[in-house]
Each structure stands twice: as C-alpha cells, then as structure tokens.
Short mmCIF file of C-alpha atoms in Angstrom, two decimals:
data_model
loop_
_atom_site.label_atom_id
_atom_site.label_comp_id
_atom_site.label_asym_id
_atom_site.label_seq_id
_atom_site.Cartn_x
_atom_site.Cartn_y
_atom_site.Cartn_z
CA MET A 277 11.92 9.69 -24.33
CA GLY A 278 11.16 12.99 -25.03
CA ARG A 279 13.57 16.34 -24.38
CA LYS A 280 11.13 17.50 -21.20
CA ASN A 281 11.02 13.55 -19.52
CA ARG A 282 14.55 13.58 -19.53
CA ILE A 283 15.48 16.87 -18.10
CA ASN A 284 12.89 15.69 -15.61
CA LYS A 285 14.42 12.20 -15.03
CA GLY A 286 18.06 14.19 -14.23
CA ARG A 287 17.03 16.68 -12.21
CA VAL A 288 15.46 13.79 -9.80
CA SER A 289 18.77 11.76 -9.91
CA ARG A 290 21.07 14.95 -8.80
CA ILE A 291 18.73 16.15 -6.34
CA GLY A 292 19.22 12.93 -4.44
CA SER A 293 18.97 12.22 -0.49
CA TYR A 294 21.61 15.34 0.14
CA ALA A 295 18.67 18.18 -1.24
CA ILE A 296 15.59 16.50 -0.20
CA ALA A 297 16.16 18.15 3.25
CA SER A 298 15.71 21.46 1.34
CA LEU A 299 12.49 20.55 -0.92
CA ILE A 300 10.66 19.22 2.62
CA LYS A 301 11.79 22.66 4.44
CA ASP A 302 9.87 24.53 1.63
CA PRO A 303 6.98 25.94 3.09
CA SER A 304 4.76 24.92 -0.34
CA SER A 305 5.67 21.46 0.35
CA VAL A 306 4.36 18.30 2.14
CA SER A 307 6.42 15.10 3.18
CA CYS A 308 6.06 12.15 4.12
CA THR A 309 8.33 9.17 4.98
CA THR A 310 7.18 5.61 5.73
CA PHE A 311 9.95 2.98 7.27
CA ASN A 312 9.26 -0.64 8.20
CA ILE A 313 12.27 -0.33 11.59
CA LEU A 314 12.64 -3.78 12.05
CA ALA A 315 11.40 -4.75 15.93
CA PRO A 316 13.89 -5.98 17.87
CA ILE A 317 11.61 -8.89 18.71
CA TYR A 318 12.30 -9.99 14.94
CA LYS A 319 15.83 -8.74 14.71
CA ARG A 320 17.91 -11.96 14.53
CA LEU A 321 21.49 -11.61 16.16
CA ASN A 322 23.00 -14.77 15.49
CA LYS A 323 21.96 -17.17 12.32
CA GLU A 324 22.87 -20.52 14.32
CA ASP A 325 20.39 -19.57 17.19
CA PRO A 326 17.53 -17.80 15.49
CA SER A 327 15.79 -17.60 18.96
CA TYR A 328 18.54 -14.72 20.00
CA ARG A 329 17.23 -11.55 18.99
CA GLU A 330 17.80 -8.06 19.49
CA SER A 331 15.29 -7.60 21.90
CA ASP A 332 17.30 -9.39 24.30
CA VAL A 333 20.44 -7.11 24.23
CA LYS A 334 18.87 -3.33 25.22
CA ASP A 335 22.18 -2.05 24.32
CA TYR A 336 21.88 -2.92 20.97
CA TRP A 337 18.35 -2.44 20.56
CA LEU A 338 18.52 1.06 22.82
CA ASN A 339 21.35 2.44 19.98
CA ARG A 340 19.25 1.11 16.61
CA ASN A 341 16.08 3.17 17.29
CA GLN A 342 17.76 6.16 18.32
CA ARG A 343 20.22 6.25 15.15
CA ILE A 344 16.83 5.73 13.62
CA LEU A 345 14.98 8.63 15.78
CA ASP A 346 18.41 11.04 14.86
CA TRP A 347 17.43 10.29 11.07
CA LEU A 348 13.50 10.78 11.12
CA LEU A 349 14.32 14.36 13.03
CA CYS A 350 16.96 15.19 10.73
CA GLU A 351 14.58 14.64 8.04
CA ARG A 352 11.49 16.29 9.77
CA SER A 353 9.14 14.99 7.33
CA SER A 354 5.39 16.28 7.33
CA ILE A 355 4.18 12.71 8.18
CA ILE A 356 5.96 9.77 9.47
CA CYS A 357 4.47 6.40 9.16
CA LEU A 358 6.41 3.15 11.05
CA GLN A 359 5.82 -0.23 10.48
CA GLU A 360 7.07 -3.35 13.03
CA PHE A 361 7.29 -0.40 16.00
CA TRP A 362 7.72 -2.49 19.30
CA VAL A 363 4.47 -1.43 20.90
CA GLY A 364 5.12 -3.89 23.32
CA ASN A 365 8.19 -2.17 24.95
CA GLU A 366 7.25 0.75 27.31
CA GLU A 367 10.66 2.15 27.64
CA LEU A 368 10.69 2.04 23.95
CA VAL A 369 7.73 3.75 23.28
CA SER A 370 8.25 6.41 25.74
CA ILE A 371 11.51 7.19 24.12
CA TYR A 372 9.66 8.16 20.56
CA ASP A 373 6.82 10.07 22.16
CA LYS A 374 9.14 12.06 23.83
CA ARG A 375 11.31 12.94 21.18
CA LEU A 376 8.90 13.00 18.37
CA GLY A 377 6.61 14.61 20.62
CA ASP A 378 9.32 17.31 21.70
CA ALA A 379 9.71 18.06 17.74
CA GLY A 380 6.13 18.99 16.90
CA TYR A 381 4.48 15.76 16.27
CA ILE A 382 1.26 14.23 17.52
CA ASN A 383 1.57 10.47 17.61
CA PHE A 384 -1.27 7.31 17.16
CA LYS A 385 0.26 4.06 17.94
CA LEU A 386 -1.54 0.62 17.00
CA ALA A 387 -0.48 -2.94 18.35
CA ARG A 388 -1.39 -6.01 16.18
CA THR A 389 -4.31 -7.88 17.75
CA ASN A 390 -3.19 -11.00 19.29
CA ASN A 391 -0.35 -9.43 21.25
CA ARG A 392 2.09 -9.58 18.60
CA GLY A 393 4.47 -7.03 20.49
CA ASP A 394 5.03 -4.93 17.43
CA GLY A 395 2.22 -2.28 15.19
CA LEU A 396 2.32 0.72 13.75
CA LEU A 397 3.03 4.58 14.30
CA THR A 398 1.89 7.10 12.75
CA SER A 399 2.85 10.86 13.32
CA VAL A 400 1.91 13.88 11.70
CA HIS A 401 3.54 17.51 12.51
CA LYS A 402 1.28 20.17 14.32
CA ASP A 403 2.69 23.11 12.33
CA TYR A 404 1.26 21.45 8.95
CA PHE A 405 -1.91 19.35 9.80
CA ARG A 406 -4.97 19.87 12.20
CA ILE A 407 -6.37 16.37 12.75
CA ILE A 408 -9.78 15.58 12.47
CA ASN A 409 -10.24 11.79 12.75
CA HIS A 410 -8.38 8.76 13.89
CA ARG A 411 -9.27 5.75 13.33
CA GLU A 412 -8.11 2.12 14.00
CA LEU A 413 -8.75 -1.01 11.40
CA LEU A 414 -8.03 -4.39 13.24
CA PHE A 415 -8.54 -7.09 10.81
CA ASN A 416 -8.99 -10.01 12.82
CA ASP A 417 -7.24 -11.84 10.51
CA PHE A 418 -4.29 -15.36 9.25
CA GLY A 419 -1.98 -12.57 10.06
CA ASP A 420 -3.32 -10.28 12.96
CA ARG A 421 -2.55 -7.29 10.76
CA VAL A 422 -3.68 -3.73 11.08
CA ALA A 423 -4.24 -0.10 9.84
CA GLN A 424 -4.98 2.95 11.11
CA LEU A 425 -6.72 6.08 9.40
CA LEU A 426 -5.78 9.64 9.93
CA HIS A 427 -8.12 12.56 8.88
CA VAL A 428 -6.47 15.47 8.86
CA GLU A 429 -6.22 19.26 7.62
CA LEU A 430 -3.75 20.97 6.06
CA ILE A 431 -3.15 24.32 7.83
CA ALA A 432 -1.14 27.31 6.99
CA PRO A 433 0.96 28.15 5.13
CA PHE A 434 -0.50 26.79 2.18
CA ALA A 435 -2.53 30.30 2.02
CA GLN A 436 -2.45 29.99 -1.74
CA CYS A 437 -4.62 27.46 -1.73
CA ARG A 438 -7.00 28.96 0.66
CA ASN A 439 -10.28 29.77 -0.84
CA THR A 440 -13.69 29.14 0.50
CA ASN A 441 -14.58 26.28 -2.29
CA VAL A 442 -11.07 24.53 -1.93
CA ARG A 443 -11.36 21.87 0.76
CA GLN A 444 -8.02 20.88 2.34
CA GLU A 445 -8.33 17.84 3.85
CA ILE A 446 -6.33 14.87 3.26
CA LEU A 447 -6.61 10.68 4.29
CA ILE A 448 -3.67 8.61 5.41
CA VAL A 449 -3.72 5.23 6.18
CA ASN A 450 -0.35 3.30 7.55
CA THR A 451 -0.34 -0.74 7.02
CA HIS A 452 2.02 -3.48 7.34
CA LEU A 453 0.54 -6.32 4.93
CA LEU A 454 0.75 -9.92 5.68
CA PHE A 455 4.12 -11.71 4.63
CA PRO A 456 3.33 -14.06 1.81
CA HIS A 457 5.43 -17.11 3.46
CA ASN A 458 3.52 -19.04 0.71
CA SER A 459 1.11 -19.07 -2.29
CA SER A 460 -2.05 -19.41 -0.26
CA LEU A 461 -1.39 -16.34 1.45
CA CYS A 462 -2.03 -14.34 -1.98
CA LEU A 463 -5.53 -14.15 -1.63
CA GLU A 464 -5.48 -12.83 2.08
CA ARG A 465 -3.26 -10.15 1.17
CA LEU A 466 -5.80 -8.87 -1.55
CA ARG A 467 -8.63 -9.17 0.88
CA GLN A 468 -6.50 -6.98 3.39
CA VAL A 469 -6.19 -4.38 0.79
CA TYR A 470 -9.94 -4.56 0.06
CA LYS A 471 -10.53 -4.07 3.32
CA ILE A 472 -8.80 -1.12 3.98
CA LEU A 473 -10.73 0.50 0.93
CA GLN A 474 -13.96 -0.57 2.04
CA TYR A 475 -13.00 1.08 5.16
CA VAL A 476 -11.83 4.55 3.31
CA GLU A 477 -14.49 4.28 1.22
CA SER A 478 -17.44 4.17 4.02
CA TYR A 479 -15.20 6.56 6.00
CA GLN A 480 -16.15 8.85 3.03
CA GLU A 481 -19.39 8.05 3.20
CA GLU A 482 -20.01 8.14 6.59
CA HIS A 483 -18.58 11.65 6.94
CA LYS A 484 -20.01 12.65 3.58
CA LEU A 485 -16.90 13.12 2.34
CA ASN A 486 -16.38 14.46 -1.42
CA PRO A 487 -13.48 13.09 -2.95
CA LEU A 488 -10.20 14.09 -1.25
CA PRO A 489 -5.88 13.15 -1.69
CA ILE A 490 -6.11 9.55 -0.27
CA LEU A 491 -2.08 8.24 0.88
CA LEU A 492 -1.81 4.79 1.47
CA CYS A 493 1.95 4.17 3.12
CA GLY A 494 3.70 1.25 4.72
CA ASP A 495 5.23 -2.20 4.12
CA TRP A 496 3.03 -3.74 1.40
CA ASN A 497 5.36 -7.25 1.54
CA GLY A 498 4.64 -7.34 -2.06
CA SER A 499 6.40 -6.26 -5.28
CA LYS A 500 5.15 -4.42 -8.68
CA ARG A 501 4.76 -7.47 -10.28
CA GLY A 502 1.92 -9.06 -7.78
CA HIS A 503 -1.79 -9.17 -7.41
CA VAL A 504 -2.13 -6.59 -5.15
CA TYR A 505 0.42 -4.17 -6.85
CA LYS A 506 -2.35 -4.12 -10.06
CA PHE A 507 -5.25 -4.03 -7.80
CA LEU A 508 -4.25 -0.57 -6.15
CA ARG A 509 -3.42 0.60 -9.87
CA SER A 510 -6.93 -0.12 -10.92
CA GLN A 511 -8.17 1.94 -8.50
CA GLY A 512 -6.53 4.99 -9.50
CA PHE A 513 -3.39 4.65 -7.21
CA ALA A 514 -0.25 5.61 -8.48
CA SER A 515 3.26 4.51 -6.53
CA SER A 516 4.93 8.05 -5.72
CA TYR A 517 8.62 6.99 -6.10
CA ASP A 518 7.92 5.90 -9.32
CA THR A 519 6.17 8.93 -10.73
CA ALA A 520 8.98 10.65 -9.25
CA HIS A 521 11.54 8.90 -11.23
CA LEU A 522 9.60 8.69 -14.19
CA TYR A 523 9.07 4.81 -14.10
CA THR A 524 6.31 2.68 -15.38
CA ASP A 525 4.41 -0.35 -14.12
CA ALA A 526 7.36 -2.41 -15.91
CA ASP A 527 10.23 -1.37 -14.18
CA ALA A 528 9.99 -3.54 -11.43
CA HIS A 529 13.43 -4.69 -11.85
CA LYS A 530 14.88 -0.80 -11.37
CA TRP A 531 14.77 -0.48 -7.11
CA VAL A 532 14.32 -2.30 -4.16
CA SER A 533 13.40 -1.42 -0.46
CA HIS A 534 13.97 -4.65 1.38
CA ARG A 535 15.94 -7.93 1.91
CA ASN A 536 13.50 -10.29 3.62
CA HIS A 537 14.53 -13.10 6.14
CA ARG A 538 15.35 -15.72 2.87
CA GLY A 539 18.32 -13.45 1.78
CA ASN A 540 15.81 -12.02 -1.12
CA ILE A 541 16.35 -8.41 -2.03
CA CYS A 542 12.43 -6.91 -3.29
CA GLY A 543 10.85 -3.71 -3.78
CA VAL A 544 8.12 -3.89 -1.03
CA ASP A 545 7.33 -0.64 0.78
CA PHE A 546 5.65 2.22 -1.06
CA ILE A 547 3.86 5.47 -0.72
CA TRP A 548 0.76 5.63 -2.23
CA LEU A 549 -1.32 8.41 -4.06
CA LEU A 550 -4.97 8.30 -5.15
CA ASN A 551 -5.98 12.20 -6.19
CA PRO A 552 -9.50 13.14 -6.15
CA ASN A 553 -9.67 14.18 -10.26
CA ARG A 554 -8.97 10.42 -11.09
CA TYR A 555 -11.46 7.95 -12.14
CA ARG A 556 -12.15 5.26 -10.48
CA LYS A 557 -14.01 2.14 -10.94
CA LEU A 558 -16.40 0.54 -8.41
CA LEU A 559 -14.38 -1.21 -6.08
CA LYS A 560 -16.30 -4.61 -5.90
CA ALA A 561 -15.82 -4.75 -9.33
CA SER A 562 -11.96 -4.21 -9.13
CA TRP A 563 -11.89 -6.88 -6.35
CA SER A 564 -13.71 -9.15 -8.82
CA GLU A 565 -11.23 -8.02 -11.24
CA ALA A 566 -8.62 -8.87 -8.80
CA VAL A 567 -9.72 -12.11 -7.96
CA PHE A 568 -10.35 -13.67 -11.52
CA GLY A 569 -6.59 -12.06 -12.43
CA MET A 570 -5.23 -15.09 -9.42
CA PHE A 571 -8.15 -17.29 -10.81
CA LYS A 572 -6.19 -17.24 -14.35
CA TYR A 573 -2.94 -16.93 -13.10
CA GLN A 574 -3.17 -20.26 -11.20
CA LEU A 575 -4.80 -21.39 -14.53
CA LYS A 576 -1.96 -20.44 -16.63
CA ARG A 577 0.41 -21.67 -14.38
CA ALA A 578 -1.14 -25.49 -15.08
CA SER A 579 -0.35 -24.97 -18.95
CA LEU A 580 -4.25 -24.27 -19.56
CA THR A 581 -5.39 -22.15 -22.62
CA GLY A 582 -8.57 -20.44 -22.61
CA ASP A 583 -10.18 -23.15 -24.59
CA ASP A 584 -8.70 -25.57 -21.80
CA ALA A 585 -9.38 -23.63 -18.32
CA PHE A 586 -13.31 -23.80 -19.92
CA ALA A 587 -13.50 -27.67 -20.44
CA PHE A 588 -11.86 -27.58 -16.58
CA LEU A 589 -14.74 -25.55 -15.29
CA LYS A 590 -16.86 -26.82 -17.13
CA ALA A 591 -16.37 -30.74 -16.11
CA ASP A 592 -18.69 -33.37 -16.05
CA SER A 593 -21.65 -30.17 -16.91
CA GLU A 594 -24.37 -31.60 -19.95
CA GLY A 595 -24.14 -28.48 -21.44
CA ASP A 596 -21.41 -26.08 -23.42
CA TYR A 597 -22.13 -24.09 -19.88
CA ILE A 598 -20.04 -23.76 -16.42
CA THR A 599 -22.26 -24.61 -13.79
CA TYR A 600 -22.36 -22.79 -9.97
CA SER A 601 -21.40 -26.39 -8.31
CA GLY A 602 -18.57 -26.80 -11.66
CA PHE A 603 -16.94 -23.06 -10.42
CA CYS A 604 -16.71 -24.49 -7.00
CA GLU A 605 -14.89 -27.40 -7.70
CA ALA A 606 -12.63 -25.10 -9.75
CA LEU A 607 -12.02 -22.94 -6.73
CA ARG A 608 -11.52 -25.47 -4.23
CA GLN A 609 -9.03 -27.62 -6.80
CA LEU A 610 -6.83 -24.40 -7.18
CA ASN A 611 -6.89 -23.53 -2.96
CA LEU A 612 -8.65 -20.42 -3.91
CA ILE A 613 -11.03 -22.22 -1.22
CA GLY A 614 -10.51 -23.44 2.42
CA ARG A 615 -8.43 -22.12 4.79
CA ASN A 616 -7.51 -18.37 3.90
CA GLY A 617 -9.61 -18.83 1.03
CA LEU A 618 -12.96 -17.55 -0.42
CA SER A 619 -15.61 -17.12 1.75
CA ALA A 620 -19.53 -18.48 0.11
CA GLU A 621 -20.33 -15.06 0.00
CA GLU A 622 -17.19 -14.06 -1.83
CA ILE A 623 -17.52 -16.66 -4.01
CA GLN A 624 -21.24 -15.86 -4.57
CA GLU A 625 -20.29 -12.37 -5.44
CA LEU A 626 -17.95 -13.61 -7.93
CA TRP A 627 -20.23 -15.85 -9.41
CA GLU A 628 -22.59 -12.86 -10.10
CA GLN A 629 -20.53 -10.92 -11.65
CA ALA A 630 -19.02 -13.56 -14.10
CA ASP A 631 -22.70 -14.52 -14.72
CA ILE A 632 -23.60 -11.30 -16.75
CA ASP A 633 -27.20 -12.54 -17.72
CA GLY A 634 -28.35 -13.82 -14.70
CA ASN A 635 -29.49 -17.33 -15.76
CA GLY A 636 -27.55 -19.21 -13.45
CA VAL A 637 -24.70 -21.08 -15.74
CA LEU A 638 -21.98 -19.02 -17.42
CA ASP A 639 -21.19 -20.10 -21.26
CA TYR A 640 -18.30 -19.56 -23.46
CA LYS A 641 -18.62 -15.79 -24.26
CA GLU A 642 -19.02 -15.09 -20.31
CA PHE A 643 -15.94 -17.06 -19.29
CA LYS A 644 -13.66 -15.48 -21.51
CA HIS A 645 -14.88 -11.84 -21.26
CA ARG A 646 -15.47 -11.92 -17.23
CA VAL A 647 -13.53 -14.74 -16.48
CA TRP A 648 -10.32 -15.01 -18.87
CA TYR A 649 -9.75 -12.00 -19.75
CA ALA A 650 -10.57 -10.13 -16.49
CA SER A 651 -8.00 -8.27 -14.99
CA CYS A 652 -6.92 -5.34 -13.37
CA SER A 653 -6.06 -2.15 -15.32
CA GLU A 654 -2.70 -1.17 -14.12
CA GLN A 655 -2.76 2.43 -15.58
CA GLY A 656 -5.69 3.45 -12.95
CA GLY A 657 -8.49 6.06 -14.13
CA ASP A 658 -8.58 8.88 -16.53
CA GLU A 659 -7.96 12.65 -15.01
CA VAL A 660 -11.24 15.00 -14.68
CA SER A 661 -11.10 18.22 -16.49
CA ASP A 662 -12.44 21.29 -14.86
CA LYS A 663 -13.87 22.53 -17.79
CA ASP A 664 -16.99 21.13 -16.59
CA GLY A 665 -17.52 23.41 -13.71
CA THR A 666 -16.92 20.49 -11.48
CA GLU A 667 -16.34 21.57 -7.84
CA GLN A 668 -12.36 22.30 -6.88
CA THR A 669 -10.59 20.27 -4.43
CA ILE A 670 -6.74 20.21 -3.22
CA GLY A 671 -4.70 17.40 -4.59
CA PHE A 672 -0.79 16.62 -4.81
CA SER A 673 1.54 16.68 -7.69
CA VAL A 674 4.74 14.14 -6.64
CA LYS A 675 8.18 16.69 -6.52
CA ASN A 676 11.01 13.90 -5.47
CA ALA A 677 11.29 10.69 -3.85
CA VAL A 678 14.22 9.23 -2.16
CA LEU A 679 14.65 6.37 -0.89
CA PHE A 680 17.73 5.25 1.42
CA PRO A 681 20.42 3.96 1.79
CA THR A 682 20.83 5.23 -2.05
CA GLU A 683 22.14 2.03 -2.96
CA VAL A 684 18.57 0.11 -3.51
CA GLU A 685 17.60 3.12 -5.96
CA LYS A 686 19.88 0.86 -8.30
CA GLY A 687 18.31 -2.55 -7.51
CA MET A 688 21.10 -3.20 -4.88
CA TRP A 689 21.54 -3.99 -0.81
CA PRO A 690 24.46 -2.31 0.78
CA GLU A 691 25.81 -4.95 2.98
CA ASP A 692 27.34 -2.52 5.41
CA TYR A 693 23.52 -1.23 6.37
CA SER A 694 22.44 -2.09 9.61
CA LEU A 695 19.44 0.46 10.41
CA SER A 696 16.68 -1.94 9.30
CA ASP A 697 16.14 -4.81 6.59
CA HIS A 698 14.08 -2.18 5.14
CA ALA A 699 15.15 1.40 3.34
CA ARG A 700 13.56 4.25 4.35
CA LEU A 701 11.15 5.95 1.29
CA THR A 702 10.59 9.92 1.87
CA VAL A 703 8.08 11.59 -0.68
CA VAL A 704 7.70 15.57 -1.02
CA PHE A 705 4.26 16.66 -2.57
CA SER A 706 3.51 19.87 -3.60
CA PRO A 707 -0.59 20.88 -3.07
CA LEU A 708 -2.31 22.00 -5.83
CA ARG A 709 -6.10 23.33 -6.94
CA MET A 710 -7.70 20.23 -9.13
CA PRO A 711 -11.11 19.58 -9.73
CA CYS A 712 -13.35 16.32 -7.86
CA SER A 713 -13.56 12.86 -9.34
CA ARG A 714 -16.56 10.26 -9.35
CA LEU A 715 -16.54 6.94 -9.28
CA THR A 716 -17.11 4.64 -12.56
CA SER A 717 -20.04 2.45 -13.37
#
C-alpha cells in the first residue's frame, strides 16, 4: 500500500464516530444515515416464548425508539433512511413525524404490502434538499417488500457547484430486501434488486434525466460474498463504507452490521453510490450474467467441472449441443424454476442471451462463453474523462463513513448494544463536478 493510501486509511480510522458530526455540519458536505431500527413486532423479549414481543410492552418500545430518535437528531444527517419502521402503530408514527418534522425534516413513509405492520421511513432535511418527486415501488412478491424513490435537488449552500450547465439533482432509494431463509430465495432477492434498477432506469427515461448520482440505501440482507453484491458492482455501484476505508470486494470479513435471529453476525447494511461518470453495462446483460452466475454456483456445488456441466445440460440431446428443453430441465433440477423461480419470460431472455448465433441450440463454445464463464464483474465501470467535452453534472466523493457501535467496524458484535439488531451506518459525501457517462453495449 502506498504512502498516500496509508495516510488516508489512518485518517479515516482516527476520525471515528466522534468527529463525524463535525463533518456532517460542514456546509460543503451531504450526509446519509441508513438504519434498520428493528420493529417492536419482531423484537423478541423471551427466548422461551417467541410470541412475546416488545410491541406488547409500550414502555419498552417507546423508550428504545426515543433513544433512536435522540441519536438521529444528534447526528442530524441530511438524509435518513430507516427500515423496519413500525408504520402500523399510529402513536409511534406520530412521534417520529413530530420530532423529525420539528428538526426540519420532510418525511415519507411506506408500509409493506399485505399489512405486515412495518415498512420504510425516508427523511430529508429541508436545509439541504428540495423535493422534486417521490415514488413508491411495491414488489408484490413473496416477501411483501417495497422501496421508496426520492428525486431531490441540492440547494444552497452548495454555491460552488452552481452553474447553468451543472445539474444538482440526485436519486435516493430506500429498501429492505427479503431475508434468505433458504437458498431458493436467492433468486427472488436478486430479482428485487433488478426491479429497483429497472424502476430507476425507467424513471430516468420518463423524465428525460441525464446520468445523475444515485444512492441506494438500506438493509440488503446479504453480504459482500453474495450474488446481489456482485450484481450491483457490475452496474457500477460502490459500497460507500468500503470506499471510505479503502476496503476491496474481498474484505467481507472486516466489518459487520447485523446480528440476525439465528445469532449470526454479518455485514448487510449498505449505502451504495453510483456516480454519473461511471460507464454502466446494459441492465438486462448484468441480470443475465447474475442469473448464470447463480446457475454456475449451483453446478459447482455439485462438483461439476465445465465439461461435466455441459454434459449435464446436453442430457439426451442427439447432437453435441444443448436444446431449449434440456436447458429448462436443468434449471428445474437446480430449483431455479418453480415457486419464486424464473418465469417463462425470464427463461426465454436467458436463452436468447446464451444463444449467440440464434440457431436455437447452444454449442460448447456458446455454453462456455455465456454460461460457464458468465459472471458479474465486481469492479463496476470505468470513469469517464472530461477531456472530450461531455456535459458536466454533480457527483459525490466519499469523505468518511462510520458504523455504530464502533465494535462492528472490527467484525465484532457488542453484547451490551440494545438499540437494534443492526448497526447504524452514516456516510459523509462531498459534492463535486464531473462529466456524464453513458451505457455500454
């Protein structure tokens, strides 16, 4: 590691949570906090009686949520994204509306479908942003998951970025993905992210928006080792916390943010940043690569080599190729078809991506190129140079990122932490001018 990197890494670790507040108050910075606050309807109070929940004892949930609000208002981030917000309790909703509203926040709430009781709360501070639009995304899926999209404009004091040719708009997404109760739900989680990115893309097209910064915030219920992480990286997104701490995609063990109901600790809470100067793959191509990556993972778990896998898919084919029916049968045997599995339309799209010459079968070369060696690039896109006179826009650099409680930054979970079963993640961004990108083919 070079001297500059050593200095930067030392700076981040020395700053810690104590100085993040001063960075947040810097008028040239924008800050964002994401926090799964553990809905009282899910917080168990007695291991012997799992039906006894915090929601049964008002003093408990009221005290804990007042402490959560104390922390949030002390930190005073420009953007607050909460998950497992107990939207089903009017008194709790009123408390958050009152305290955040009095502090200058504009609040947007969204309940999960089918009256699950919890949902999302996204708050933006009126001193930093003007609301352009707010959209709700209902997945209407197995997990009744939802997402919020906010389109906002930066306002004063960002005068250094003000220019008639420089847009100062950003998109903010808040979501909470399905928990992977078993391996069959991995595809559903991947599909949820695909739907979010499709929705963001269609929103940009609908409003004729050129590339602009996108923040994806929330509880992703998956670590840096998973398919969702690789899929987002292939679309040019970067984990802001890892950027601040100079961590690579391989550094999954260096921090955690959640202790789940099984007692496992893992890093699942992210604030993803996509800057407008990043080249991006076509979304459908990244989706196909992600699904084929899952396909390959299942085959390798069965100890199949590339040649073995081709033979498995070829099955009883008369020629040295894979037929569509053989392809579908393999997907079925790998549990990628069925409940929460691939739809007929999705299977057809995958087949068309793999069948390069369009002759209706996959030969060995096509299988190797499109299926076996298909995987989401984890490095995202290259940056666009501004030397070619491309249009300027606003983007963000990551100034700092802190997880609280601080023990989780070392991969440990403190036993005396009672605010939630998730850590709180706050990232400070600095606006800067940069050129726009375009999609890659």
